[in-house]
Structures are given as structure tokens and as C-alpha cells.
Amino acid sequence: MAVDVNTGGTCSKACHPIVGMISRDILPVLPNRIREIITELPGEILEQIEEIRLRQNKPLLLGLARQDTMVTALGHPTGVTEFSYVVTEKDMGRAVQLVSGSSVYAFEEEIKNGFITIKGGHRVGISGKVLVDRGKVKTIRNITGLNIRIAREVTGAADRVLPYLIDPVTREFHHTLIVSPPRCGKTTLLRDIVRQLSNGVPCLDFRGCTVGVVDERSEIAGCLNGEPQKDIGMRTDVLDGCPKAEGMMMLIRAMGPQVIAADEIGRQEDAAAMEEALNAGIKVLTTAHGRDREEISLRPVLRYIMEQGIFERMVILGRSKGVGAVEDIIDLAGNKSLVR
Amino acid sequence: MIKLIGVFLTLAACGNMGLTWARVYEKRPQQLTSVEAALQLLETEIIYAATPLPEAMEQVALKCDPETAGLFKNTARELNKMEGITAGEAWGRAVDAFFPGTAWNERDAHILKRFGASLGASDREDQAKHLQMARSQLKLATHQAEAISRKNSTVFKYLGFLGGLLLVLILY
């Protein structure tokens, strides 16, 4: 279905890949007035957008790489609350309907989890009045907050780290843990590693291998009705919305993965499932929240995993050199940094 | 002889006119029943299958009475344009476009439009409530339409024929 919503926009604006993605995936789910504002934004702001936040009767906020900004009704960034465009109740209602394809009822499960995945694999976080039934979240009624998170696919994000993660002699992938504070490109890196492992890395003489992804939060593959919206490679199987520990076991049983990738480990059962994968001779690729090695070892489950010596490589990401910059890659077996 | 043919033609024409008027009255309850049945189909799609609305509309259009299919087909088309309108607005547009070709009155269109306001905007339970409300209102309207139709269609049938007879008697 061809959707042409890029009404304004000069060519130079429309030609940037992020801008193209926004007009293809994001604009159709925005109410018309906000659509116009986003189309009118200057190109350099548009390229930086990471989040679009809609809160009822509050200014429309754009989350950029380093800070956030309000915008005027004409699409100029502004720091003054009085000049900013305020999201009306009507805008909110429309946005909710558009995000869900006019079918809020079809997304009950997703709403329970707090977000909806839209076309293109972008996630829309939801807040509002939560209805609870017997201690469990039933649904969110009166949705008053939406956070549209623009998922960037950075093909080639893993180019710099892959040489350290693949053994030059045996051509095998090392067990890898990616450590990073939030919003530093952890998932983006994980996704690109998965894609490259799955498709193969000719320059490292690495032939593609079967990768199983347990995508508990639908973040890695950004599945819509089970179909990955992101490019995660041709030899990749995805269990979307599946609890990590259970998912790993499911993959081991019959999908025969050579590498299992999962986001954000940290629970007791995750560790057990990882050991199971290890015993089956499967390589593990996963991520954890944290700033450095010390911070990781403060968390009991992660410390246990580290003490077991499961992981061979640790990639540490940070924001000091820009989003997604690799701060360090540690060889955990030899206990030395590989890049410094 | 020619006079007799004239009498016959006048009677036939007036009688037919009466029958046509009567049919308009008979059409309304029929059409309302078929819309109500279509809403029931929509309810199944929404409540049991949780089909996304554009697809649900298309499904209903395929399954329901061909006479009302246009209403649902139009809604699906409006929604698929992705113009940033809500399901309620798409439904409203479809009702407006469909209304002139039907025997509905303003009140029937109003019931449908009011139902549209909540279409697709809430969870299943809430959708079921609104669908049921719209259906019960349509049912009530159907009953009223039937009562009116029973009364008026007979009246118009006779009126056409008797009017013709009167004309014949005056002119003969």
C-alpha cells in the first residue's frame, strides 16, 4: 500500500534515509495537525528525532539525541512553553486510533504490555488509566500519553566490533555480553550483530549461521503479527514476545540455533537457560543494563553468570563519544581490553 | 374502445404509483433489519476474531446482504486511505454517502452515526456494549418502521388504485 504523506519537504530533506522512514512509518500514525508540524520541521532536527511524545494537554515534545525540544504550531523548535504546540484531547484520541489502525480492541495483549508495535518495527509506549482485574493489568483505558520511539536500523553498527567477537582461527563466534546504559544503542548493535552473523561476514571469512532470537520486548526484530519488520538476516528465527528463559529452551529443542540472542538478561531463570544453551554447544549473545564491568557485578544474577565464566567478550557502550560508540571491548577469559 | 384502453392505462398507472409509494415504506424495515444483521457480523469479527477494523469491514461487506455491503465497503476504503481520520469519521462519511440511496430516515442515520463515534476506539468489552446498543436501537426503529409500513403501505396501495378510479369516473 503506497502511502504518500510527505506533502511538504524539499528534495534534500526527503532524500535522507531517516526522513524517508519517518514519512513512511511515523507520519501515517500521527493526527493531521501533528503530521503538519513534523513535516515542517527543519531537516537537521528531523534527522535527530528519537522520540515523539504526546501527552494530553501538554506540549508536544520531540526527543532528540541529546535533549528534547518543544515545537511551535508552525514546526519551529522552541524552548518557550507559551509558544509550544499543546497536544489536545482530540489529537490524543486520534493518535490512539491511528496507532492501532482504528482497532484498539485488536491490541489488548499489546496494551497490557504497555506498548504497540507499528509498521516498520517502531514501538509506541502507552500510559493512562490502568484497569486491573485480580491483580493483573486488564487494559489501559483513557490513554493520555503516547511515546512514539523511532527504531533506527543502523546497518553496519556492528562492523567495528565484529572482528573482536569472531575468533580469527576457529571462525567461531564468542559468547558475548553487551553492556550499556539505556538509550546508547544496545539493541541496535545487537540487531546488527544478529543480522551479520545470520547473513555471514565475508570480510571475516565467517559463513552465516542459524541464529535464534528471543525477543521478549519485541525490540530486536520489531515484529508485527510475528513478522520481523527489521532486517535481522536470512538465517534468523524469532520468538516474538516470548519470555527469555522459556524461549531459549524452545529454540534449543527444535530450531537448532548456533547462536542465541536475547535482550536484557537479569533473572535467575535466564542464567539457568543460558547454561542449558551452553551445554548444547550454542553461543550466547545478550545485553545487560550497566555502565561498566563493576556495575554489572553488583547485580547478583549477572555476578553469578560472570563468575561462571560463560562470557568470553564484553562490549561496553557509552554516550561519551556519541550514541552507540564502543567504549571498550574486554576479553573476559584473558581479562584484558582489546581496543585500548 | 379507445376509451376503455384509456381507463385501463389510467388505472394501471395510478395503481402502480400507489404500489411504488407503498414499497418505499416496506423497504425501510427490510433495510434496517439487514443493517442490523450486518452489525451482528461486525460484532463477531470484532469480539471473537479481533480482526483489525479495515479488514473486518471488508469481511462484513462480503458476507452481508449485498444491499448494505456498500456501507461497509466505503468505510474500509476510507480507512485504507490512511488520511489520518478516525474510524468514526470514516464510518460517518460512509453513512453520509450511502444515506441518499436508502429508505432510511434521518433518525436511522443518526443511530448509525452515533454508534460510529465509539467504533474501534476501545477494548473489546466496550465495543460489544456499543454494538449491542446500536443493534437494539436499530431493532426498535425496525419495529416502528414495520408498524408504519403496515399502516401506510395498505393505504397507499388503495389510494393509488382508488385515485385512478376517481380520475376515470371524472373523465369518463
Tab-separated table of C-alpha atoms in Angstrom, chain B residues 64-150:
chain	number	residue	atom	x	y	z
B	64	CYS	CA	-23.796	-9.344	4.460
B	65	ASP	CA	-26.842	-8.502	2.353
B	66	PRO	CA	-25.498	-7.025	-0.933
B	67	GLU	CA	-27.833	-4.072	-0.468
B	68	THR	CA	-25.959	-2.882	2.653
B	69	ALA	CA	-22.493	-4.064	1.595
B	70	GLY	CA	-21.683	-0.626	0.167
B	71	LEU	CA	-21.772	0.964	3.604
B	72	PHE	CA	-19.046	-1.325	4.918
B	73	LYS	CA	-17.037	-1.288	1.706
B	74	ASN	CA	-16.975	2.520	1.786
B	75	THR	CA	-15.811	2.555	5.392
B	76	ALA	CA	-12.987	0.150	4.590
B	77	ARG	CA	-11.979	2.287	1.633
B	78	GLU	CA	-11.945	5.482	3.708
B	79	LEU	CA	-9.848	3.786	6.400
B	80	ASN	CA	-7.357	2.363	3.926
B	81	LYS	CA	-6.664	5.816	2.536
B	82	MET	CA	-4.712	6.468	5.785
B	83	GLU	CA	-5.677	10.121	5.731
B	84	GLY	CA	-5.409	10.461	9.467
B	85	ILE	CA	-9.125	10.132	10.100
B	86	THR	CA	-10.609	8.015	12.851
B	87	ALA	CA	-12.806	5.002	12.283
B	88	GLY	CA	-15.779	7.068	13.479
B	89	GLU	CA	-15.153	9.693	10.820
B	90	ALA	CA	-14.690	7.096	8.095
B	91	TRP	CA	-17.946	5.451	9.150
B	92	GLY	CA	-19.689	8.845	9.243
B	93	ARG	CA	-18.539	9.614	5.699
B	94	ALA	CA	-19.708	6.212	4.514
B	95	VAL	CA	-23.128	6.689	6.157
B	96	ASP	CA	-23.481	10.129	4.523
B	97	ALA	CA	-22.591	8.750	1.118
B	98	PHE	CA	-24.872	5.756	1.498
B	99	PHE	CA	-27.882	7.533	3.007
B	100	PRO	CA	-29.394	9.116	-0.174
B	101	GLY	CA	-29.817	5.727	-1.859
B	102	THR	CA	-31.722	4.203	1.031
B	103	ALA	CA	-35.195	4.298	2.541
B	104	TRP	CA	-33.788	5.343	5.951
B	105	ASN	CA	-34.981	8.470	7.628
B	106	GLU	CA	-32.786	10.990	9.455
B	107	ARG	CA	-33.204	9.204	12.768
B	108	ASP	CA	-31.876	5.918	11.410
B	109	ALA	CA	-28.784	7.655	10.029
B	110	HIS	CA	-28.345	9.331	13.397
B	111	ILE	CA	-28.342	5.987	15.232
B	112	LEU	CA	-25.624	4.695	12.924
B	113	LYS	CA	-23.520	7.831	13.179
B	114	ARG	CA	-23.714	7.854	16.950
B	115	PHE	CA	-22.564	4.278	17.019
B	116	GLY	CA	-19.625	5.247	14.788
B	117	ALA	CA	-18.226	7.639	17.384
B	118	SER	CA	-17.007	4.753	19.529
B	119	LEU	CA	-16.063	2.435	16.679
B	120	GLY	CA	-12.622	0.920	17.096
B	121	ALA	CA	-11.688	3.297	19.901
B	122	SER	CA	-11.881	0.983	22.895
B	123	ASP	CA	-11.344	-2.539	24.139
B	124	ARG	CA	-13.473	-5.494	23.150
B	125	GLU	CA	-15.841	-5.327	26.094
B	126	ASP	CA	-16.648	-1.709	25.379
B	127	GLN	CA	-17.032	-2.336	21.654
B	128	ALA	CA	-19.505	-5.106	22.417
B	129	LYS	CA	-21.579	-2.739	24.536
B	130	HIS	CA	-21.735	-0.092	21.832
B	131	LEU	CA	-22.517	-2.637	19.127
B	132	GLN	CA	-25.307	-4.095	21.193
B	133	MET	CA	-26.715	-0.670	21.925
B	134	ALA	CA	-26.722	0.248	18.237
B	135	ARG	CA	-28.360	-3.047	17.371
B	136	SER	CA	-31.108	-2.704	19.936
B	137	GLN	CA	-31.813	0.823	18.726
B	138	LEU	CA	-31.979	-0.413	15.160
B	139	LYS	CA	-34.333	-3.173	16.242
B	140	LEU	CA	-36.634	-0.639	17.851
B	141	ALA	CA	-36.511	1.504	14.718
B	142	THR	CA	-37.326	-1.581	12.654
B	143	HIS	CA	-40.403	-2.320	14.771
B	144	GLN	CA	-41.618	1.225	14.389
B	145	ALA	CA	-40.894	1.163	10.674
B	146	GLU	CA	-42.846	-2.073	10.350
B	147	ALA	CA	-45.873	-0.610	12.141
B	148	ILE	CA	-45.793	2.459	9.928
B	149	SER	CA	-45.278	0.322	6.869
B	150	ARG	CA	-48.252	-1.922	7.679
